[in-house]
Coordinates of C-alpha atoms in Angstrom, one line a residue:
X1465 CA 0.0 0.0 0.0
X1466 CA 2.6 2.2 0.6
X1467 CA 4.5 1.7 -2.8
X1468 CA 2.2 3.6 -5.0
X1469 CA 2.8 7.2 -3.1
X1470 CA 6.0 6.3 -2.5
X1471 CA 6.6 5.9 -6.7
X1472 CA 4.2 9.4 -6.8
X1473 CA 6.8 11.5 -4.8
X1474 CA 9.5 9.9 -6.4
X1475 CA 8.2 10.9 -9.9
X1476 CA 6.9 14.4 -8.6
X1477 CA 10.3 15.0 -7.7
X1478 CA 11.9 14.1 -10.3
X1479 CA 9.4 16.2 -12.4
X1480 CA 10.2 19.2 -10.1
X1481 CA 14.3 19.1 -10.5
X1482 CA 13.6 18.5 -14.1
X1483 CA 11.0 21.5 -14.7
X1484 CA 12.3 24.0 -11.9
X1485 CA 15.9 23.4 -11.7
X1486 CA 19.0 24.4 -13.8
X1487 CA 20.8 21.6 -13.0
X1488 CA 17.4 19.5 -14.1
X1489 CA 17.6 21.3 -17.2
X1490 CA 20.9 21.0 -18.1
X1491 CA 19.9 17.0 -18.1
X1492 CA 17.1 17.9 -20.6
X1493 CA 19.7 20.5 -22.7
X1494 CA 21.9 16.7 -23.1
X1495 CA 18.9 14.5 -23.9
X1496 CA 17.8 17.4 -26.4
X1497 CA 21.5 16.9 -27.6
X1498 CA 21.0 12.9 -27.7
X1499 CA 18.1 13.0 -29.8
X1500 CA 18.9 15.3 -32.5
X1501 CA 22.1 13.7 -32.8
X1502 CA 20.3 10.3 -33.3
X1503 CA 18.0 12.4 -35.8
X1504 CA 20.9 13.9 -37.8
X1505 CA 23.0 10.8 -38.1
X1506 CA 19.3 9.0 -39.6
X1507 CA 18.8 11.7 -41.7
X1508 CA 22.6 11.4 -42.9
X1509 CA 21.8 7.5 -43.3
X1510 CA 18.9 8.4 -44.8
X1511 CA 20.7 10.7 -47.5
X1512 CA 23.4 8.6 -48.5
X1513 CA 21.1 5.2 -48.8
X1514 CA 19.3 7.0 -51.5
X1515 CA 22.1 8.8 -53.3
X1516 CA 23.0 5.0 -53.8
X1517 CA 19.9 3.9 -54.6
X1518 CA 19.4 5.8 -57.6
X1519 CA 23.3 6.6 -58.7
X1520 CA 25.4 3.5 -57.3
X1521 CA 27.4 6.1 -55.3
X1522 CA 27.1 7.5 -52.1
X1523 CA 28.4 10.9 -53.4
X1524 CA 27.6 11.0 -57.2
X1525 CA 30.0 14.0 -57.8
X1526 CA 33.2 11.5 -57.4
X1527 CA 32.4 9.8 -60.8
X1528 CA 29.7 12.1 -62.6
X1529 CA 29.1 9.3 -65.1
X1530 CA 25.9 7.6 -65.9
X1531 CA 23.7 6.0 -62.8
X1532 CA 24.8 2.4 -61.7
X1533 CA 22.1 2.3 -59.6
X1534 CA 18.6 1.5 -60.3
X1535 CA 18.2 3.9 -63.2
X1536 CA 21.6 2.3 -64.4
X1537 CA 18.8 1.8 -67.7
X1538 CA 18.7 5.4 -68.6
X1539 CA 22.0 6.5 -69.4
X1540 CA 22.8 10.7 -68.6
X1541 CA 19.0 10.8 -68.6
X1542 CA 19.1 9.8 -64.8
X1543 CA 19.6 13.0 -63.7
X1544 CA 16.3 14.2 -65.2
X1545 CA 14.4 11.4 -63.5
X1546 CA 15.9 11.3 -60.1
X1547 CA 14.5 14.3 -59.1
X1548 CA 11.3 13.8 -60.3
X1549 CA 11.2 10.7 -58.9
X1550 CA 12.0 12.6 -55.8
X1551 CA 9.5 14.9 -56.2
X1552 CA 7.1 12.5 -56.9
X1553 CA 6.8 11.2 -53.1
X1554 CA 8.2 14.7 -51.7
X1555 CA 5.2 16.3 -52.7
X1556 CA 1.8 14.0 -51.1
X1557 CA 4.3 13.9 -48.2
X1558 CA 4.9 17.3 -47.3
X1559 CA 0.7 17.9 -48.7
X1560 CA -0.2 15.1 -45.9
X1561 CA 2.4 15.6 -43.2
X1562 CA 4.3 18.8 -43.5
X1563 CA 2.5 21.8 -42.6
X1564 CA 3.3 23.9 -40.3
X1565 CA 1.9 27.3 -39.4
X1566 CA 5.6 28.4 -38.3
X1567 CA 7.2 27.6 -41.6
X1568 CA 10.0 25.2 -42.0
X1569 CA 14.0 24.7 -41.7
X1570 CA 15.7 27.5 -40.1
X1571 CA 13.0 30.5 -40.6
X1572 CA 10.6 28.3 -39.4
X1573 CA 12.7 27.9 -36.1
X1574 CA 12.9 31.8 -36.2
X1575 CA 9.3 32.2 -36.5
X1576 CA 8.5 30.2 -33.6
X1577 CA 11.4 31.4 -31.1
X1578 CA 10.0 34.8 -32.1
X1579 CA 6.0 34.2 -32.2
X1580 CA 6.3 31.1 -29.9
X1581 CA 8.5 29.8 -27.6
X1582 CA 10.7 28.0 -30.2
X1583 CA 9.7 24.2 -30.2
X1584 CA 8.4 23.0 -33.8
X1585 CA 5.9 19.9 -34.3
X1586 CA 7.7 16.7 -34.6
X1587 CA 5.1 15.5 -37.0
X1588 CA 5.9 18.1 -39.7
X1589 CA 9.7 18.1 -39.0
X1590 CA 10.0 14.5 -39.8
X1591 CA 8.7 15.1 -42.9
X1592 CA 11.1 17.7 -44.0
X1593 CA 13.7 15.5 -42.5
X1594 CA 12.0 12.4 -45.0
X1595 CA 11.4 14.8 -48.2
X1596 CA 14.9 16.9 -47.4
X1597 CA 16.9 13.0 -47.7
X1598 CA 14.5 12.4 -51.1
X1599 CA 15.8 15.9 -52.2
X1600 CA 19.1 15.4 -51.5
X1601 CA 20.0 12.0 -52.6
X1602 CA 17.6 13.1 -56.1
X1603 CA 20.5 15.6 -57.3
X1604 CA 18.7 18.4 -55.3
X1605 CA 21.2 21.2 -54.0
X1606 CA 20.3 21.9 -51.0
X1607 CA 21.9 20.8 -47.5
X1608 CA 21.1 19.4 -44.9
X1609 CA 21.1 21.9 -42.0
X1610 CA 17.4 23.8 -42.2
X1611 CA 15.6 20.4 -41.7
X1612 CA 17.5 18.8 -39.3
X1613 CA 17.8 22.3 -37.3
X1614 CA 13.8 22.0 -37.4
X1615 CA 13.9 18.5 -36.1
X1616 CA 16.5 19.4 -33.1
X1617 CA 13.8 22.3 -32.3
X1618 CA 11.0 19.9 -32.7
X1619 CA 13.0 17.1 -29.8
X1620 CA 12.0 19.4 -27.2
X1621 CA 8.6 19.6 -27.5
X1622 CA 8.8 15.7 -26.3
X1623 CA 10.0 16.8 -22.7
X1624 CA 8.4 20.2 -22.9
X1625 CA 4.7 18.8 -23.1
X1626 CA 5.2 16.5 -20.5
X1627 CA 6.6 18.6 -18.0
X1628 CA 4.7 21.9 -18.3
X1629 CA 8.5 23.8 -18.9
X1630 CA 8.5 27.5 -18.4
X1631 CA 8.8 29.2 -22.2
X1632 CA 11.9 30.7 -21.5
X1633 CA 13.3 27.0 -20.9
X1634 CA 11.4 25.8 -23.7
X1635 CA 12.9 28.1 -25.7
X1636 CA 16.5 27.7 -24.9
X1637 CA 16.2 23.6 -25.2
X1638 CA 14.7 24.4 -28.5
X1639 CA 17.5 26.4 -29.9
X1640 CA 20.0 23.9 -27.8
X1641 CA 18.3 21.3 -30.0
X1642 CA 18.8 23.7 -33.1
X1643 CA 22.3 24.1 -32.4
X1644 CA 22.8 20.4 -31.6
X1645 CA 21.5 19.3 -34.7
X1646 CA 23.6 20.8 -36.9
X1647 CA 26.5 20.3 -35.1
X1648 CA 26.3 16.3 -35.6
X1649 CA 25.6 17.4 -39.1
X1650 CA 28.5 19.4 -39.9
X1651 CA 30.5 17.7 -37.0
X1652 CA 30.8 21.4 -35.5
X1653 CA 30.0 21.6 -31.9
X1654 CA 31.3 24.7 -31.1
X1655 CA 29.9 26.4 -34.7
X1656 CA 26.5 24.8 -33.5
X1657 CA 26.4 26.8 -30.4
X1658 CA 27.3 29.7 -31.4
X1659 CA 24.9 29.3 -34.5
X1660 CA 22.0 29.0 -31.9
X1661 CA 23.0 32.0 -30.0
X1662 CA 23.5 34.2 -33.1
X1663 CA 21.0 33.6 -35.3
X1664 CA 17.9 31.8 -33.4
X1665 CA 18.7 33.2 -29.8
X1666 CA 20.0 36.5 -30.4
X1667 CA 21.0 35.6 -26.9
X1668 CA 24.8 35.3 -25.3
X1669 CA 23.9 34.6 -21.7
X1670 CA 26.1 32.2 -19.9
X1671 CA 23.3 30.2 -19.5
X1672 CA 21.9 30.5 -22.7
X1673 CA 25.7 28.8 -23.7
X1674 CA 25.5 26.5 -21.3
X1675 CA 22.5 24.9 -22.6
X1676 CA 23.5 25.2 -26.1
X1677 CA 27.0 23.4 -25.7
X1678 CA 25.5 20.5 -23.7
X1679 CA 23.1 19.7 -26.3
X1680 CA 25.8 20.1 -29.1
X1681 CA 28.5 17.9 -27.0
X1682 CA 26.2 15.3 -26.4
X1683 CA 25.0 15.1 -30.5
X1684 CA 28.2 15.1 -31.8
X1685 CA 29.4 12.7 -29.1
X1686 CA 26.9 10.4 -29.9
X1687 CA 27.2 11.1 -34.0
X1688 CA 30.9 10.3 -33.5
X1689 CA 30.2 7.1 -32.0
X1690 CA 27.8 6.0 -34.8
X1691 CA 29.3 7.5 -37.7
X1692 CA 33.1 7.9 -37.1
X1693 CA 35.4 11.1 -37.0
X1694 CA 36.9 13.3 -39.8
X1695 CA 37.5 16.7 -40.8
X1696 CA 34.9 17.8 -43.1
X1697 CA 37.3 19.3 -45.6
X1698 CA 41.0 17.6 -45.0
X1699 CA 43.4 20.1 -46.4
X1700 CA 47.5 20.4 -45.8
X1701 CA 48.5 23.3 -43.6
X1702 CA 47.7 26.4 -45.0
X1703 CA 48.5 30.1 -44.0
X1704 CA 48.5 33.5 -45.4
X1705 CA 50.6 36.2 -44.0
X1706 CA 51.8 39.9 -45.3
X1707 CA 49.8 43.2 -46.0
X1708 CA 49.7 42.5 -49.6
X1709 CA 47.8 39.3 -49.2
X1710 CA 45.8 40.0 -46.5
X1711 CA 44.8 43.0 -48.8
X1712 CA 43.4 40.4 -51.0
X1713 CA 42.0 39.0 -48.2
X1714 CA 40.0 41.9 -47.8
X1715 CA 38.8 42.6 -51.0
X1716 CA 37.6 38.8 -51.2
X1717 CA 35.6 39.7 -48.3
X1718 CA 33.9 42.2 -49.5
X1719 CA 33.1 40.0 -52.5
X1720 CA 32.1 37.5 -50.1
X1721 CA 29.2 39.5 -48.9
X1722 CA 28.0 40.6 -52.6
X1723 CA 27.7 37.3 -53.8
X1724 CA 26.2 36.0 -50.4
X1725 CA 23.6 38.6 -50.6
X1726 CA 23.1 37.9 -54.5
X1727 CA 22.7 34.2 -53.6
X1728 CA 20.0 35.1 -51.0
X1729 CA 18.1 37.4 -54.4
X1730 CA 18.5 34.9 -56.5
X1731 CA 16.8 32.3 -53.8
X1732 CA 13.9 34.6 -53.0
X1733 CA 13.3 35.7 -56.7
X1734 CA 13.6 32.1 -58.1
X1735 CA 10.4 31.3 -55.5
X1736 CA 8.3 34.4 -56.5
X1737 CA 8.9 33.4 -60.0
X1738 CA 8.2 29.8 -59.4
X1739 CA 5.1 30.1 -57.4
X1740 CA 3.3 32.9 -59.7
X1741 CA 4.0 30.6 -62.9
X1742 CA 2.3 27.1 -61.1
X1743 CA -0.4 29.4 -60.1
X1744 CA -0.7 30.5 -63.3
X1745 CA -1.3 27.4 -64.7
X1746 CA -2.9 26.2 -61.3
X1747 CA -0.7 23.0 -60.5
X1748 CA -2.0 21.5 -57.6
X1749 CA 1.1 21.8 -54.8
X1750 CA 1.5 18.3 -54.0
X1751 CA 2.3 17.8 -57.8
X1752 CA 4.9 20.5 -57.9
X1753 CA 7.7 19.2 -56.5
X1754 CA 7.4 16.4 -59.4
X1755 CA 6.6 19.2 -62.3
X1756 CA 9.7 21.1 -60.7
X1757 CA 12.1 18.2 -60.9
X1758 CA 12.5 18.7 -64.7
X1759 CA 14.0 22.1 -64.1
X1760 CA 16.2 20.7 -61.2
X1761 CA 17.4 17.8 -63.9
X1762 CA 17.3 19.8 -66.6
X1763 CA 20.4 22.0 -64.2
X1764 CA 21.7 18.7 -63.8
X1765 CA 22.2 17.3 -67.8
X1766 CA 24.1 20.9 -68.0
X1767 CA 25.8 21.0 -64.9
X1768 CA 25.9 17.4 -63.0
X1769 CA 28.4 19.0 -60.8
X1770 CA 25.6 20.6 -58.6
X1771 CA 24.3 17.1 -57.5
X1772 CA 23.5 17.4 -54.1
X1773 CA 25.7 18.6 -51.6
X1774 CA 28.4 18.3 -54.6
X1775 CA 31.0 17.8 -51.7
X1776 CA 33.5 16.0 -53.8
X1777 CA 33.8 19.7 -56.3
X1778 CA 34.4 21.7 -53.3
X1779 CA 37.5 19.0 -52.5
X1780 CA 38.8 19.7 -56.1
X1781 CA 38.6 23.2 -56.1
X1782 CA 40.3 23.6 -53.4
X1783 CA 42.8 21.0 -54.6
X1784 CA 43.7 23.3 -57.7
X1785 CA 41.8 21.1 -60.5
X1786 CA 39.8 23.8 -62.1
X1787 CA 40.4 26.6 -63.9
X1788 CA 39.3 30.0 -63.0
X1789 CA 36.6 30.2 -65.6
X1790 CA 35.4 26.5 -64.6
X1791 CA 35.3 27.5 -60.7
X1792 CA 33.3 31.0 -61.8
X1793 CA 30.8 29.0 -63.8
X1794 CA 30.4 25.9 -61.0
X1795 CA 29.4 29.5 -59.0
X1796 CA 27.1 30.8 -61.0
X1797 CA 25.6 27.4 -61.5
X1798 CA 25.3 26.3 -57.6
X1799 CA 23.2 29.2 -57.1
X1800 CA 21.0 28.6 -59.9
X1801 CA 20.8 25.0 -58.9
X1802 CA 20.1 25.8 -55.2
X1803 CA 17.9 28.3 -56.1
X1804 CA 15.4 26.3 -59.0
X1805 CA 15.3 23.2 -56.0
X1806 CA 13.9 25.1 -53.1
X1807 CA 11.6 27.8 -55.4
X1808 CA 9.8 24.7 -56.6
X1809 CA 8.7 23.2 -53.0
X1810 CA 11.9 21.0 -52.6
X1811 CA 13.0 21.1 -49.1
X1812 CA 16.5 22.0 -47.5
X1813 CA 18.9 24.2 -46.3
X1814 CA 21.3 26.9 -47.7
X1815 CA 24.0 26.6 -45.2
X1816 CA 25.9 23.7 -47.0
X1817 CA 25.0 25.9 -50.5
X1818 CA 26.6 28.7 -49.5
X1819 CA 29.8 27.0 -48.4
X1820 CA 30.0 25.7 -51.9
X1821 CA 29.5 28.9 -53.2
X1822 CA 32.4 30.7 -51.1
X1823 CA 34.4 27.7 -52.2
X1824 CA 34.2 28.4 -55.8
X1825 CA 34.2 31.9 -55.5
X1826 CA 37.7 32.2 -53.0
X1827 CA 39.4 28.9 -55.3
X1828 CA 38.9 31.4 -58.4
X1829 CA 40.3 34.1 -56.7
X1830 CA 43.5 32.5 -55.6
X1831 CA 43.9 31.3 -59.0
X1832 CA 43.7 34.8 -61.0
X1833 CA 46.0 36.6 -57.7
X1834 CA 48.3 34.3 -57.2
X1835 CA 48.3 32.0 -60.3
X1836 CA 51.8 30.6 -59.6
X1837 CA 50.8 29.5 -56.3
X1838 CA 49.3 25.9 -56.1
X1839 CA 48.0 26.2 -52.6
X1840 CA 46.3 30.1 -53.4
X1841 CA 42.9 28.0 -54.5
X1842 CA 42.8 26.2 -50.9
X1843 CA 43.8 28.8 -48.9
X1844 CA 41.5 31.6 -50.9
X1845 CA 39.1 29.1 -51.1
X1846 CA 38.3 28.4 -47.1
X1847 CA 38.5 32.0 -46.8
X1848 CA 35.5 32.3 -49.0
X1849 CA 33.9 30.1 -47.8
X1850 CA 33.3 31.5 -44.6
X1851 CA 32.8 35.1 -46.1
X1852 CA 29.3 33.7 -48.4
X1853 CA 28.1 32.0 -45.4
X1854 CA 28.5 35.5 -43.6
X1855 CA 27.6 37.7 -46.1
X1856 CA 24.5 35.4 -46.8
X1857 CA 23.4 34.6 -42.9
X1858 CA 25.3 37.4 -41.1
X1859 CA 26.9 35.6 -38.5
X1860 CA 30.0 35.9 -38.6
X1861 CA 31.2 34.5 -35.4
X1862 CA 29.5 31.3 -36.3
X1863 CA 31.3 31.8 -40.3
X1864 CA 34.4 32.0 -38.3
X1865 CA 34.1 28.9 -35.8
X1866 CA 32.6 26.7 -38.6
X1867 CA 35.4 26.9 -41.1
X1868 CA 38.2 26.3 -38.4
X1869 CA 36.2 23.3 -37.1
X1870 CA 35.4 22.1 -40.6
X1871 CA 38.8 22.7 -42.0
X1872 CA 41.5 22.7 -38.9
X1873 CA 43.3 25.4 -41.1
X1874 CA 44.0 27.5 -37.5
X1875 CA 46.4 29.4 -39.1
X1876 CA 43.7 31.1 -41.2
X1877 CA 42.4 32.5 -38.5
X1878 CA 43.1 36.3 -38.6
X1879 CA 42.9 36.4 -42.6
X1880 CA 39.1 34.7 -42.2
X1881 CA 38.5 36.7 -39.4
X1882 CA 39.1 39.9 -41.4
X1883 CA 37.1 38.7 -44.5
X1884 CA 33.8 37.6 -42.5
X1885 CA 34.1 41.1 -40.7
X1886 CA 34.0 42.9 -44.1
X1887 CA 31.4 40.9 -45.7
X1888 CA 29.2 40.7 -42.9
X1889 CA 29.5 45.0 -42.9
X1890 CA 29.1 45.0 -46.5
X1891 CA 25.7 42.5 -46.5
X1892 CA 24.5 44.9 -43.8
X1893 CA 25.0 47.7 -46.1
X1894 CA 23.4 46.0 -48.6
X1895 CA 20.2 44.8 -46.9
X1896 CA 18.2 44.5 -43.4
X1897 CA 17.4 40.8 -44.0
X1898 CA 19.4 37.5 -44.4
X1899 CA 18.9 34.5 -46.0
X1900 CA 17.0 33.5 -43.1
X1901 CA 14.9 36.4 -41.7
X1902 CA 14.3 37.3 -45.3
X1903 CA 11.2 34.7 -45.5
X1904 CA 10.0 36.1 -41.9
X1905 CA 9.8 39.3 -43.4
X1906 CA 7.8 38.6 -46.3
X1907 CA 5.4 37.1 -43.4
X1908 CA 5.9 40.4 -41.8
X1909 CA 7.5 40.2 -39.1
X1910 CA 11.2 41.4 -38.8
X1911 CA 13.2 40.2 -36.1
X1912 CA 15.8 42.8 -36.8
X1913 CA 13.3 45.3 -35.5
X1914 CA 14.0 46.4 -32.1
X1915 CA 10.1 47.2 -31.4
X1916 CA 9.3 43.4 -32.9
X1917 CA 8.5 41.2 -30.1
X1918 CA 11.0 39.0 -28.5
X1919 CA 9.7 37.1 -26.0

């Protein structure tokens, strides 16, 4: 008889430290962590199992020869069909099991953390997860970082519901979950927390860093375990020293931030275009992912290069293998690829997009300063990369983090430093919005604006 309120005040203390104190929700910030690691390496899993499926590889940019997989049949004409094979399931999916009133992928994180208290529905944010891997692995160019930062924001509304949490700790655990998510997926825990803080929190509390860092050391922990460890990009040591080239330097920065914010245009004026011309002709939305895929392949027949996440192009740029014009046009191209998958209803991120982008653009730089300097493509190249990001997403302290993690290149340090500052200053001067806040603004709300509400 006396077991059952025994087990009662047992569990209604255990809900109290978890709902009331920090130390209780510093628990929930590393089982936050836990899940969206698990979540991110899936979706990974997910990403790579279909990418093999339909090419034979798991990284069709290696060979960019006809499918071996299970259009093998088809020849070069694969790439048409992938994505609209893609497109096919992505569109009843995301009609049946993906709206959301907050949007999706990183602005939809935004919107709620703004409007809400940042949690997403796990419902929806699976499917994104789901239709983002179909995307992905069917030659779309997108990344993986909006959809699996929406499901690490979606993990804490499983402990949040449960335990009646105060918003404010809702809020953190749901940008912890952000942060953790794509830190497994980039294998950047420290670019992950400081991603959280900048962009989705706004917010560099101690606590706010606490939270975020336990939930990022716990997914890439357990991301580690499951998928192994390597540098995302492994380069030989690089470094750049002197006032002339860290002149360069500069001026690559500030091109950094005019192509980041052209790339964030051309993403917003490729889905205006996209959704007046299906309205026009009154496609139904769950058929225009499908109808859209023969743009996305028709990219692809010109420029296979752009499959994807295209990781194995940004390796040879940096290596040197292209020529200036070649890296200029895989630019040019990326964007146009990026922006043609997500204007017609294929979901994903920009993050990875906009490190190809910066690769391209810093490799052809290098090449036409310092074209009798094999290592000026790599070392110009990681440079730009961080610059796009920054000039596309201003956050530059994330830009910063993210490269050194990705790359190890330490030595880079003050040279990527000064390019992120310049083109984060030069996309301000530019424009109010980002990449990201740019869709919350066309919903009208601006988080930029100090009078908008924060809490």
């Amino acid at each position: 008889m006396t077991t059952r309120p025994a087990c009662a005040r047992l569990r209604s203390a255990l809900l109290g430290l978890l709902r009331d104190h920090r130390s209780g929700l510093f628990m929930l910030a590393i089982a936050v962590g836990l899940a969206s690691g698990a979540g991110a390496v899936l979706f990974r899993l997910g990403i790579d199992a279909w990418t093999r499926f339909l090419t034979g590889a798991q990284d069709y940019t290696l060979s960019l020869g006809p499918s071996t997989g299970a259009l093998s049949g088809l020849g070069r004409w694969f790439l048409v069909v992938a994505p609209v094979l893609s497109g096919l399931m992505i569109g009843p999916l995301m009609m049946r099991w993906g709206r959301a009133p907050t949007g999706h992928g990183v602005s939809g994180v935004l919107w709620s953390s703004r409007l809400s208290d940042g949690a997403m529905a796990p419902g929806p944010a699976a499917a994104t997860v789901v239709s983002a891997a179909l995307t992905i692995g069917g030659g779309g160019s997108v990344g993986p970082e909006g959809p699996i930062a929406e499901l690490g924001a979606s993990a804490t509304s499983l402990f949040s519901r449960r335990l009646g949490l105060p918003r404010r700790a809702v809020r953190l655990l749901a940008a912890a979950g952000t942060a953790a998510g794509i830190a497994a997926a980039f294998n950047a825990p420290l670019a992950g927390a400081f991603f959280a803080m900048e962009v989705v929190l706004i917010d560099f509390t101690v606590d706010a860093f606490a939270f975020v860092v336990l939930a990022c050391v716990s997914s890439t922990v357990l991301s580690h375990h499951l998928l192994g460890v390597s540098l995302s990009l492994s380069l030989p040591s690089l470094n750049l020293t002197g006032d002339t080239q860290l002149g360069w330097v500069a001026l690559l920065g500030i091109l950094g931030g005019l192509i980041g914010v052209g790339f964030s245009r051309a993403r917003y004026l490729s889905a205006d275009a996209a959704t007046a011309g299906a309205d026009r002709l009154r496609l139904p939305r769950w058929a225009r992912p499908a109808l859209g895929g023969l743009l996305v392949g028709g990219v692809l027949l010109v420029v296979p290069e752009t499959y994807g996440e295209s990781s194995a192009i940004l390796g040879r740029a940096l290596d040197g293998r292209y020529t200036a014009l070649a890296l200029a046009g895989l630019l040019l191209a990326k964007i146009i690829a990026t922006a043609v998958t997500l204007a017609v209803g294929m979901p994903g991120g920009v993050f990875a997009p906009s490190l190809f982008i910066g690769g391209m653009l810093g490799a052809c730089f290098g090449t036409i300063v310092a074209p009798d300097r094999p290592e000026a493509a790599a070392v110009f190249g990681v440079v730009g990369m961080g610059a796009v990001f920054s000039g596309a997403a201003r956050a530059p302290i994330t830009s910063v983090v993210l490269i050194i993690e990705m790359t190890g290149q330490y030595n880079l340090l003050i040279p990527l430093m000064l390019a992120v500052a310049l083109s984060t200053v030069t996309g301000r001067f530019l424009t109010r919005s980002t990449i990201y806040t740019e869709e919350l603004r066309r919903r009208g709300l601006s988080i930029e604006d100090p009078q908008a509400p924060t809490s």
